[in-house]
Short mmCIF file of C-alpha atoms in Angstrom, two decimals:
data_model
loop_
_atom_site.label_atom_id
_atom_site.label_comp_id
_atom_site.label_asym_id
_atom_site.label_seq_id
_atom_site.Cartn_x
_atom_site.Cartn_y
_atom_site.Cartn_z
CA MET A 30 0.01 0.00 -0.02
CA SER A 31 1.98 2.99 -1.06
CA CYS A 32 1.26 6.52 -0.03
CA ILE A 33 2.09 9.90 -1.60
CA LYS A 34 5.04 11.68 0.26
CA GLY A 35 3.74 14.54 2.68
CA SER A 36 0.12 13.28 2.48
CA ASP A 37 -2.11 12.95 5.67
CA CYS A 38 -0.96 9.37 6.43
CA CYS A 39 2.81 10.22 6.75
CA LYS A 40 2.73 13.90 8.00
CA ASN A 41 2.46 12.71 11.82
CA PHE A 42 5.82 11.08 11.69
CA SER A 43 8.93 12.88 12.64
CA SER A 44 12.14 12.14 10.92
CA GLU A 45 13.46 10.41 13.89
CA GLU A 46 10.80 8.15 13.98
CA ILE A 47 11.24 6.61 10.73
CA PRO A 48 14.41 5.01 11.43
CA VAL A 49 12.91 3.52 14.61
CA ASN A 50 10.29 1.93 12.33
CA MET A 51 13.12 1.06 9.81
CA HIS A 52 14.83 -0.62 12.72
CA LEU A 53 12.06 -2.64 13.64
CA LEU A 54 11.65 -3.68 10.23
CA ASN A 55 15.37 -4.59 10.13
CA GLU A 56 14.90 -6.48 13.39
CA LEU A 57 12.09 -8.49 11.91
CA LYS A 58 14.08 -9.24 8.98
CA ARG A 59 16.92 -10.56 11.18
CA LYS A 60 14.68 -12.56 13.17
CA SER A 61 13.05 -14.06 10.04
CA SER A 62 16.57 -14.87 8.42
CA SER A 63 17.80 -16.40 11.83
CA ASN A 64 14.78 -18.66 11.73
CA SER A 65 16.37 -20.39 8.57
CA ILE A 66 15.45 -23.75 9.50
CA ILE A 67 11.77 -23.20 9.35
CA THR A 68 12.26 -21.37 6.10
CA ASN A 69 14.14 -24.39 4.75
CA LYS A 70 11.67 -26.83 6.10
CA SER A 71 8.96 -24.66 4.33
CA ASP A 72 10.74 -24.80 1.01
CA LYS A 73 11.22 -28.67 1.31
CA SER A 74 7.68 -28.97 2.27
CA ASP A 75 6.75 -27.21 -1.09
CA ASP A 76 8.93 -29.56 -2.88
CA ILE A 77 7.39 -32.54 -1.37
CA TRP A 78 3.76 -31.37 -2.29
CA ASN A 79 4.91 -30.80 -5.71
CA SER A 80 6.43 -34.35 -6.13
CA ASP A 81 3.16 -35.81 -4.62
CA SER A 82 1.10 -33.93 -7.16
CA ASP A 83 3.20 -35.40 -9.91
CA ILE A 84 2.47 -38.94 -8.56
CA ASP A 85 -1.03 -38.10 -8.18
CA ASP A 86 -1.12 -36.90 -11.64
CA GLU A 87 0.39 -40.14 -12.93
CA LYS A 88 -1.87 -42.20 -10.85
CA THR A 89 -4.98 -40.59 -12.38
CA LEU A 90 -3.49 -40.66 -15.62
CA ASN A 91 -3.04 -44.48 -15.00
CA ASN A 92 -6.45 -44.91 -13.55
CA ASP A 93 -8.08 -43.09 -16.43
CA ILE A 94 -6.27 -45.33 -18.86
CA LYS A 95 -7.21 -48.38 -17.08
CA ALA A 96 -10.93 -47.37 -17.00
CA LEU A 97 -10.71 -46.35 -20.64
CA LYS A 98 -9.13 -49.80 -21.45
CA ILE A 99 -11.83 -51.70 -19.43
CA ARG A 100 -14.64 -49.96 -20.98
CA HIS A 101 -13.51 -50.22 -24.66
CA ASN A 102 -12.11 -53.80 -23.91
CA ASN A 103 -15.80 -54.73 -22.88
CA LYS A 104 -17.50 -53.03 -25.74
CA GLY A 105 -15.11 -54.54 -28.18
CA TYR A 106 -15.58 -58.06 -26.62
CA LEU A 107 -19.44 -57.71 -26.66
CA ASP A 108 -19.40 -56.75 -30.30
CA GLY A 109 -16.68 -59.22 -31.38
CA ILE A 110 -18.56 -62.17 -29.74
CA THR A 111 -21.80 -61.05 -31.20
CA LYS A 112 -20.44 -60.56 -34.83
CA GLY A 113 -18.22 -63.53 -34.44
CA LYS A 114 -21.33 -65.78 -33.59
CA ASP A 115 -23.27 -64.45 -36.60
CA SER A 116 -20.22 -64.97 -38.78
CA GLY A 117 -19.58 -68.60 -37.42
CA LEU A 118 -23.06 -69.41 -38.06
CA GLN A 119 -23.17 -68.33 -41.65
CA LYS A 120 -19.89 -70.09 -42.21
CA GLY A 121 -21.00 -73.11 -40.75
CA PHE A 122 -24.12 -72.92 -42.49
CA ASP A 123 -22.42 -72.28 -45.87
CA ASP A 124 -20.12 -75.31 -45.06
CA GLY A 125 -22.90 -77.75 -44.29
CA TYR A 126 -25.47 -76.73 -47.01
CA PRO A 127 -23.88 -78.81 -49.93
CA ILE A 128 -23.32 -81.73 -47.72
CA GLY A 129 -27.08 -81.80 -46.77
CA ALA A 130 -27.97 -81.08 -50.44
CA GLU A 131 -26.06 -83.99 -51.74
CA LEU A 132 -27.40 -86.44 -48.97
CA GLY A 133 -31.17 -84.91 -49.45
CA GLY A 134 -30.87 -85.50 -53.08
CA ILE A 135 -30.01 -89.27 -52.83
CA ILE A 136 -32.74 -89.73 -50.10
CA GLY A 137 -35.02 -88.28 -52.45
CA GLU A 138 -34.32 -90.68 -55.38
CA LEU A 139 -34.77 -93.53 -52.68
CA ILE A 140 -38.13 -92.05 -51.77
CA ALA A 141 -39.31 -92.14 -55.34
CA GLU A 142 -38.07 -95.46 -56.02
CA THR A 143 -39.69 -96.80 -52.92
CA VAL A 144 -43.13 -95.17 -53.87
CA TRP A 145 -42.88 -96.46 -57.47
CA ARG A 146 -41.79 -99.95 -56.29
CA TYR A 147 -44.68 -100.14 -53.97
CA SER A 148 -47.24 -98.88 -56.55
CA MET A 149 -46.04 -101.51 -58.84
CA GLY A 150 -46.60 -104.18 -56.02
CA GLN A 151 -42.84 -104.99 -56.01
CA ILE A 152 -42.39 -104.16 -52.33
CA ASN A 153 -45.26 -104.61 -49.82
CA SER A 154 -46.46 -101.93 -47.34
CA ASN A 155 -44.26 -103.18 -44.66
CA GLN A 156 -41.27 -102.74 -46.73
CA LYS A 157 -42.20 -99.58 -47.85
CA LYS A 158 -42.82 -98.63 -44.19
CA ILE A 159 -39.38 -99.82 -42.97
CA ILE A 160 -37.62 -98.08 -45.74
CA LEU A 161 -39.19 -94.75 -45.44
CA ASN A 162 -38.74 -95.02 -41.68
CA GLU A 163 -35.05 -95.58 -42.03
CA LEU A 164 -34.64 -92.59 -44.53
CA LYS A 165 -35.99 -90.14 -42.01
CA ILE A 166 -33.76 -86.96 -41.50
CA ASP A 167 -32.93 -87.65 -37.94
CA LYS A 168 -31.80 -91.13 -38.87
CA ILE A 169 -29.84 -90.06 -41.86
CA LEU A 170 -28.16 -87.04 -40.09
CA ASN A 171 -27.28 -89.00 -37.13
CA SER A 172 -23.83 -87.74 -35.83
CA LYS A 173 -22.47 -91.34 -35.90
CA TYR A 174 -22.27 -91.21 -39.61
CA PHE A 175 -20.10 -88.09 -39.86
CA ASP A 176 -16.62 -87.25 -38.67
CA ILE A 177 -15.70 -84.90 -35.82
CA ASN A 178 -15.91 -81.94 -38.24
CA LEU A 179 -19.34 -83.09 -39.18
CA HIS A 180 -17.95 -83.98 -42.71
CA LEU A 181 -19.01 -86.97 -44.81
CA SER A 182 -16.48 -87.71 -47.52
CA ASN A 183 -18.85 -89.86 -49.68
CA PRO A 184 -22.60 -89.87 -49.28
CA TYR A 185 -22.91 -92.99 -51.20
CA GLU A 186 -20.87 -94.73 -48.41
CA HIS A 187 -23.59 -93.79 -45.81
CA PRO A 188 -24.47 -97.14 -44.44
CA VAL A 189 -28.17 -96.53 -44.81
CA ILE A 190 -28.04 -95.13 -48.36
CA LYS A 191 -25.88 -97.87 -49.32
CA LYS A 192 -28.22 -100.54 -47.76
CA TRP A 193 -31.32 -99.44 -49.63
CA LEU A 194 -29.50 -98.66 -52.83
CA LEU A 195 -28.22 -102.12 -52.96
CA PHE A 196 -31.75 -103.52 -52.00
CA PHE A 197 -33.24 -101.72 -55.19
CA LYS A 198 -30.41 -102.80 -57.37
CA ASN A 199 -31.05 -106.53 -56.37
CA LEU A 200 -34.68 -106.34 -56.53
CA GLN A 201 -35.79 -108.97 -59.05
CA TYR A 202 -38.42 -106.82 -60.52
CA PRO A 203 -37.74 -104.56 -63.62
CA LEU A 204 -39.03 -101.12 -63.31
CA MET B 9 0.14 -49.90 -22.38
CA SER B 10 4.06 -50.18 -21.97
CA ASP B 11 4.07 -49.59 -25.73
CA ILE B 12 2.43 -46.38 -25.24
CA ILE B 13 3.86 -44.42 -22.31
CA HIS B 14 7.48 -45.00 -21.54
CA LYS B 15 8.79 -43.86 -18.01
CA SER B 16 12.12 -42.79 -17.09
CA PRO B 17 13.51 -44.20 -13.76
CA LYS B 18 12.49 -41.25 -11.92
CA ASN B 19 8.71 -41.63 -12.93
CA THR B 20 7.75 -38.17 -13.00
CA THR B 21 5.27 -36.74 -15.48
CA GLN B 22 7.75 -34.50 -17.17
CA ASP B 23 9.72 -37.60 -17.99
CA LEU B 24 6.84 -39.38 -19.74
CA ASP B 25 7.76 -40.24 -23.38
CA ILE B 26 4.22 -40.44 -24.90
CA ASP B 27 3.56 -41.73 -28.28
CA PHE B 28 0.86 -39.49 -29.34
CA ASP B 29 -0.24 -41.44 -32.41
CA SER B 30 -0.88 -44.43 -30.31
CA LEU B 31 -2.56 -42.37 -27.58
CA LEU B 32 -4.95 -40.78 -30.00
CA ASN B 33 -6.01 -44.37 -31.18
CA LEU B 34 -6.00 -45.64 -27.72
CA GLU B 35 -9.77 -46.07 -27.51
CA GLU B 36 -9.70 -47.87 -30.87
CA SER B 37 -6.90 -50.15 -29.98
CA PHE B 38 -8.36 -51.28 -26.81
CA TYR B 39 -11.52 -51.87 -28.53
CA GLN B 40 -9.98 -53.73 -31.38
CA GLU B 41 -7.80 -56.04 -29.33
CA SER B 42 -10.86 -57.36 -27.42
CA TYR B 43 -12.88 -57.44 -30.39
CA ASP B 44 -10.67 -59.56 -32.53
CA GLU B 45 -10.31 -62.12 -29.82
CA ALA B 46 -14.00 -62.35 -29.01
CA PHE B 47 -14.83 -62.50 -32.81
CA LYS B 48 -12.46 -65.65 -33.08
CA ILE B 49 -14.27 -67.09 -29.93
CA GLY B 50 -17.69 -66.43 -31.07
CA GLU B 51 -17.04 -67.69 -34.56
CA GLU B 52 -15.52 -70.99 -33.32
CA HIS B 53 -18.47 -71.28 -30.97
CA SER B 54 -21.26 -71.04 -33.37
CA PHE B 55 -19.64 -72.60 -36.41
CA ARG B 56 -20.84 -76.07 -35.51
CA ASP B 57 -24.42 -74.99 -34.99
CA GLY B 58 -24.38 -73.31 -38.27
CA LYS B 59 -23.06 -76.43 -40.00
CA LEU B 60 -25.71 -78.57 -38.48
CA LEU B 61 -28.40 -76.18 -39.72
CA GLY B 62 -26.62 -76.04 -43.19
CA ILE B 63 -26.74 -79.82 -43.34
CA GLN B 64 -30.55 -79.87 -42.30
CA THR B 65 -31.64 -77.10 -44.67
CA GLY B 66 -29.57 -78.63 -47.59
CA PHE B 67 -31.17 -81.83 -47.03
CA GLN B 68 -34.76 -80.39 -46.74
CA ARG B 69 -34.54 -78.27 -49.81
CA PHE B 70 -33.11 -80.85 -52.22
CA ILE B 71 -34.99 -83.89 -51.19
CA LEU B 72 -37.79 -83.16 -53.60
CA ILE B 73 -35.39 -82.39 -56.30
CA GLY B 74 -33.83 -85.77 -56.01
CA ALA B 75 -37.27 -87.48 -55.73
CA LEU B 76 -38.48 -85.61 -58.93
CA LYS B 77 -35.24 -86.42 -60.68
CA LYS B 78 -35.83 -90.18 -59.94
CA ALA B 79 -39.41 -90.00 -60.73
CA SER B 80 -38.95 -88.26 -64.00
CA ASN B 81 -36.17 -90.69 -65.05
CA LEU B 82 -38.50 -93.63 -64.14
CA LEU B 83 -41.34 -92.22 -66.13
CA MET B 84 -39.11 -91.42 -69.07
CA GLU B 85 -37.74 -94.85 -69.04
CA ILE B 86 -41.11 -96.54 -68.96
CA ASN B 87 -42.83 -94.34 -71.37
CA ASN B 88 -39.89 -94.64 -73.77
CA ALA B 89 -40.20 -98.37 -73.50
CA LYS B 90 -44.09 -98.08 -74.12
CA LEU B 91 -43.56 -96.00 -77.03
CA SER B 92 -41.20 -98.33 -78.66
CA LYS B 93 -43.66 -101.17 -78.41
CA GLU B 94 -46.84 -99.23 -79.34
CA ASN B 95 -47.84 -97.37 -82.22
CA LYS B 96 -47.13 -93.73 -82.12
CA ASP B 97 -50.67 -92.89 -83.29
CA ASP B 98 -52.23 -94.77 -80.41
CA ASN B 99 -51.12 -92.07 -78.13
CA PRO B 100 -50.03 -89.06 -80.26
CA LYS B 101 -49.44 -86.84 -77.13
CA ILE B 102 -46.84 -88.93 -75.56
CA GLU B 103 -43.87 -87.63 -77.43
CA LYS B 104 -44.97 -84.30 -76.47
CA TYR B 105 -45.11 -85.29 -72.65
CA LEU B 106 -41.79 -86.97 -73.00
CA SER B 107 -40.20 -84.00 -74.45
CA SER B 108 -41.59 -81.87 -71.48
CA LEU B 109 -40.27 -84.51 -69.11
CA SER B 110 -36.86 -83.98 -70.88
CA ASN B 111 -37.18 -80.29 -70.00
CA ILE B 112 -37.94 -80.80 -66.46
CA LEU B 113 -34.70 -83.09 -66.15
CA SER B 114 -32.65 -80.39 -67.81
CA LEU B 115 -33.81 -78.11 -65.09
CA ILE B 116 -33.16 -80.57 -62.34
CA ASN B 117 -29.85 -81.52 -63.80
CA GLU B 118 -28.61 -77.95 -63.38
CA PHE B 119 -28.16 -78.78 -59.80
CA TYR B 120 -26.18 -81.97 -60.38
CA LYS B 121 -22.61 -82.70 -61.33
CA ASP B 122 -21.33 -86.24 -61.57
CA SER B 123 -24.64 -87.69 -60.03
CA LEU B 124 -24.60 -85.64 -57.01
CA ILE B 125 -26.24 -82.40 -56.20
CA ASN B 126 -23.61 -79.73 -56.48
CA VAL B 127 -24.80 -76.47 -54.81
CA THR B 128 -23.56 -73.71 -52.74
CA ASN B 129 -25.36 -71.12 -50.50
CA THR B 130 -24.32 -68.29 -52.58
CA PRO B 131 -27.10 -65.90 -53.84
CA GLU B 132 -26.69 -66.74 -57.37
CA ASP B 133 -27.22 -70.56 -56.40
CA VAL B 134 -30.24 -69.68 -54.26
CA ASP B 135 -31.75 -67.49 -56.98
CA ILE B 136 -31.46 -70.42 -59.34
CA TYR B 137 -32.97 -72.60 -56.80
CA GLU B 138 -35.84 -70.37 -56.09
CA LYS B 139 -36.63 -69.97 -59.72
CA ASN B 140 -36.34 -73.63 -60.93
CA ILE B 141 -38.17 -75.43 -57.86
CA LYS B 142 -41.37 -73.62 -58.71
CA THR B 143 -41.27 -74.70 -62.32
CA ILE B 144 -40.25 -77.96 -61.67
CA ARG B 145 -42.92 -78.74 -59.12
CA SER B 146 -45.84 -77.23 -61.11
CA LYS B 147 -44.78 -78.98 -64.40
CA SER B 148 -44.03 -82.41 -62.61
CA LYS B 149 -47.37 -82.31 -61.00
CA ILE B 150 -49.26 -81.75 -64.29
CA LEU B 151 -47.11 -84.03 -66.39
CA PHE B 152 -47.10 -87.03 -64.11
CA SER B 153 -50.84 -86.82 -64.04
CA GLN B 154 -50.85 -86.41 -67.88
CA LEU B 155 -48.80 -89.60 -68.17
CA GLY B 156 -51.38 -91.42 -66.23
CA GLU B 157 -49.63 -91.33 -62.68
CA LYS B 158 -51.78 -88.84 -60.98
CA SER B 159 -51.15 -90.04 -57.27
CA PHE B 160 -47.43 -90.40 -58.10
CA TYR B 161 -46.49 -86.59 -57.41
CA PRO B 162 -48.64 -86.10 -54.31
CA GLU B 163 -47.23 -89.46 -52.79
CA ILE B 164 -43.65 -88.22 -53.43
CA GLU B 165 -44.23 -84.93 -52.06
CA ASN B 166 -45.93 -86.04 -49.01
CA ASN B 167 -43.17 -88.59 -48.15
CA CYS B 168 -40.43 -86.09 -48.81
CA LYS B 169 -42.36 -83.75 -46.39
CA GLU B 170 -42.78 -86.52 -43.90
CA ILE B 171 -39.13 -87.64 -43.94
CA ALA B 172 -37.47 -84.16 -44.23
CA GLY B 173 -39.79 -82.46 -41.64
CA GLU B 174 -40.74 -78.88 -42.03
CA ILE B 175 -38.41 -76.32 -43.30
CA PRO B 176 -37.37 -73.87 -40.71
CA THR B 177 -38.33 -70.42 -41.55
CA THR B 178 -35.75 -68.47 -39.80
CA GLN B 179 -32.01 -67.82 -40.71
CA ILE B 180 -32.32 -69.14 -44.13
CA ASN B 181 -32.49 -67.17 -47.18
CA GLY B 182 -35.56 -67.33 -49.46
CA GLN B 183 -39.03 -68.23 -48.98
CA GLU B 184 -38.84 -71.73 -47.27
CA ASP B 185 -42.30 -71.74 -45.73
CA ASN B 186 -43.58 -71.63 -49.33
CA MET B 187 -41.40 -74.34 -50.55
CA TRP B 188 -44.02 -77.10 -50.26
#
C-alpha cells in the first residue's frame, strides 16, 4: 500500500521516528533470517507437495487409462462375440449346406423309387414303411455317420443309403 | 500400455515419453484387441451349430429335387419303352409329354454334377433354386398326371415332407415356408 510523500498518512511522523520503524523492520528481517530452519523446511515442504502432485497426476492418468481400457475392451468383446457368432453361424451354414443337399438328393431318389416300387406291387406296405422310416432326416443325419468336423466324404458310403441302394439294385422286378 | 507410455526411472510426469499417435487411437486399439479375440471365440463357438443347420437345410431343400429326378427318369424310361412297343398314333401326345419331361430333367440336372447335387449357398445358387423349384414342381405335377400317374406326385411330395420335416423359416435365405 504506497502513499504520497507529505500526504496525511505520513505527515504525523517525525524524521527520527522513521529510522526506529526501519530498525523494527530490520529486526523483523533478522529474526526472519535467523529462523532459517523453518524457512528451509517450508521450502522442502513445497517440494514434497509438488512431487506428490506429480505422482497423483500419474496415478490419475493410469487409472483413467485403465478405466478407458476396461470400457473399450468390454465393448469390443461384446461386439466381437456377437459378430463372431453371426459370422460362425453363416460360415458353418455355408459349409454344411452342400453336404445336406447331396444327402437330401440321394434320399429323395430313394423315396421316389420306394413309392414307385410299392405302386407296382414290387415291395409290400411293410417294406415301404421300413424303408421310409429308415430314410428319415434324424436317422440319416445321425452324428455317428459323420466325422468330428461333421464331414461326410462320400454320401454313397452312408450305411443306410448304401443298404437301400443295394436293395433296389438287387430287386428282381424290372421297373 | 507399456508401448504407449515409456517412463524414465524417476517416474515423473515430465519424463513421460508419450507416443501421441498411439494415444490418439487408444480407444480404438483397446476396442480392437478385445474385438478380434472375441470374434474368433464367437466364430468357433457357433460354426458347428451353423453347419448342423446348413446340413439340415440343404437336405430339406433338395430332397424333392432328388425325388423328382428319380421319378422323371422312371417315367421317361417306362414311357420310352411303351413308345417303342406301341404305335405312335395310339397315343399322339406321348412324345410331347416326353419332351416336356426332358425339359424338367434339364432343369433338375442344373443342380447336379457327377450324379450328386452340387450347390452352394451363394445368392446366385439360391436364386437359381428359387426360380427352378417352382417350375419343376408345377410342371411335374401336371405332367405326371398326364402320363397317367396322378397319385405319383402327391405321394412323393408327402413322403418327402414327412421324411425331411418342416423347413425352418428363420435364418435361411428365400421363402422356405412356401417351398411345399
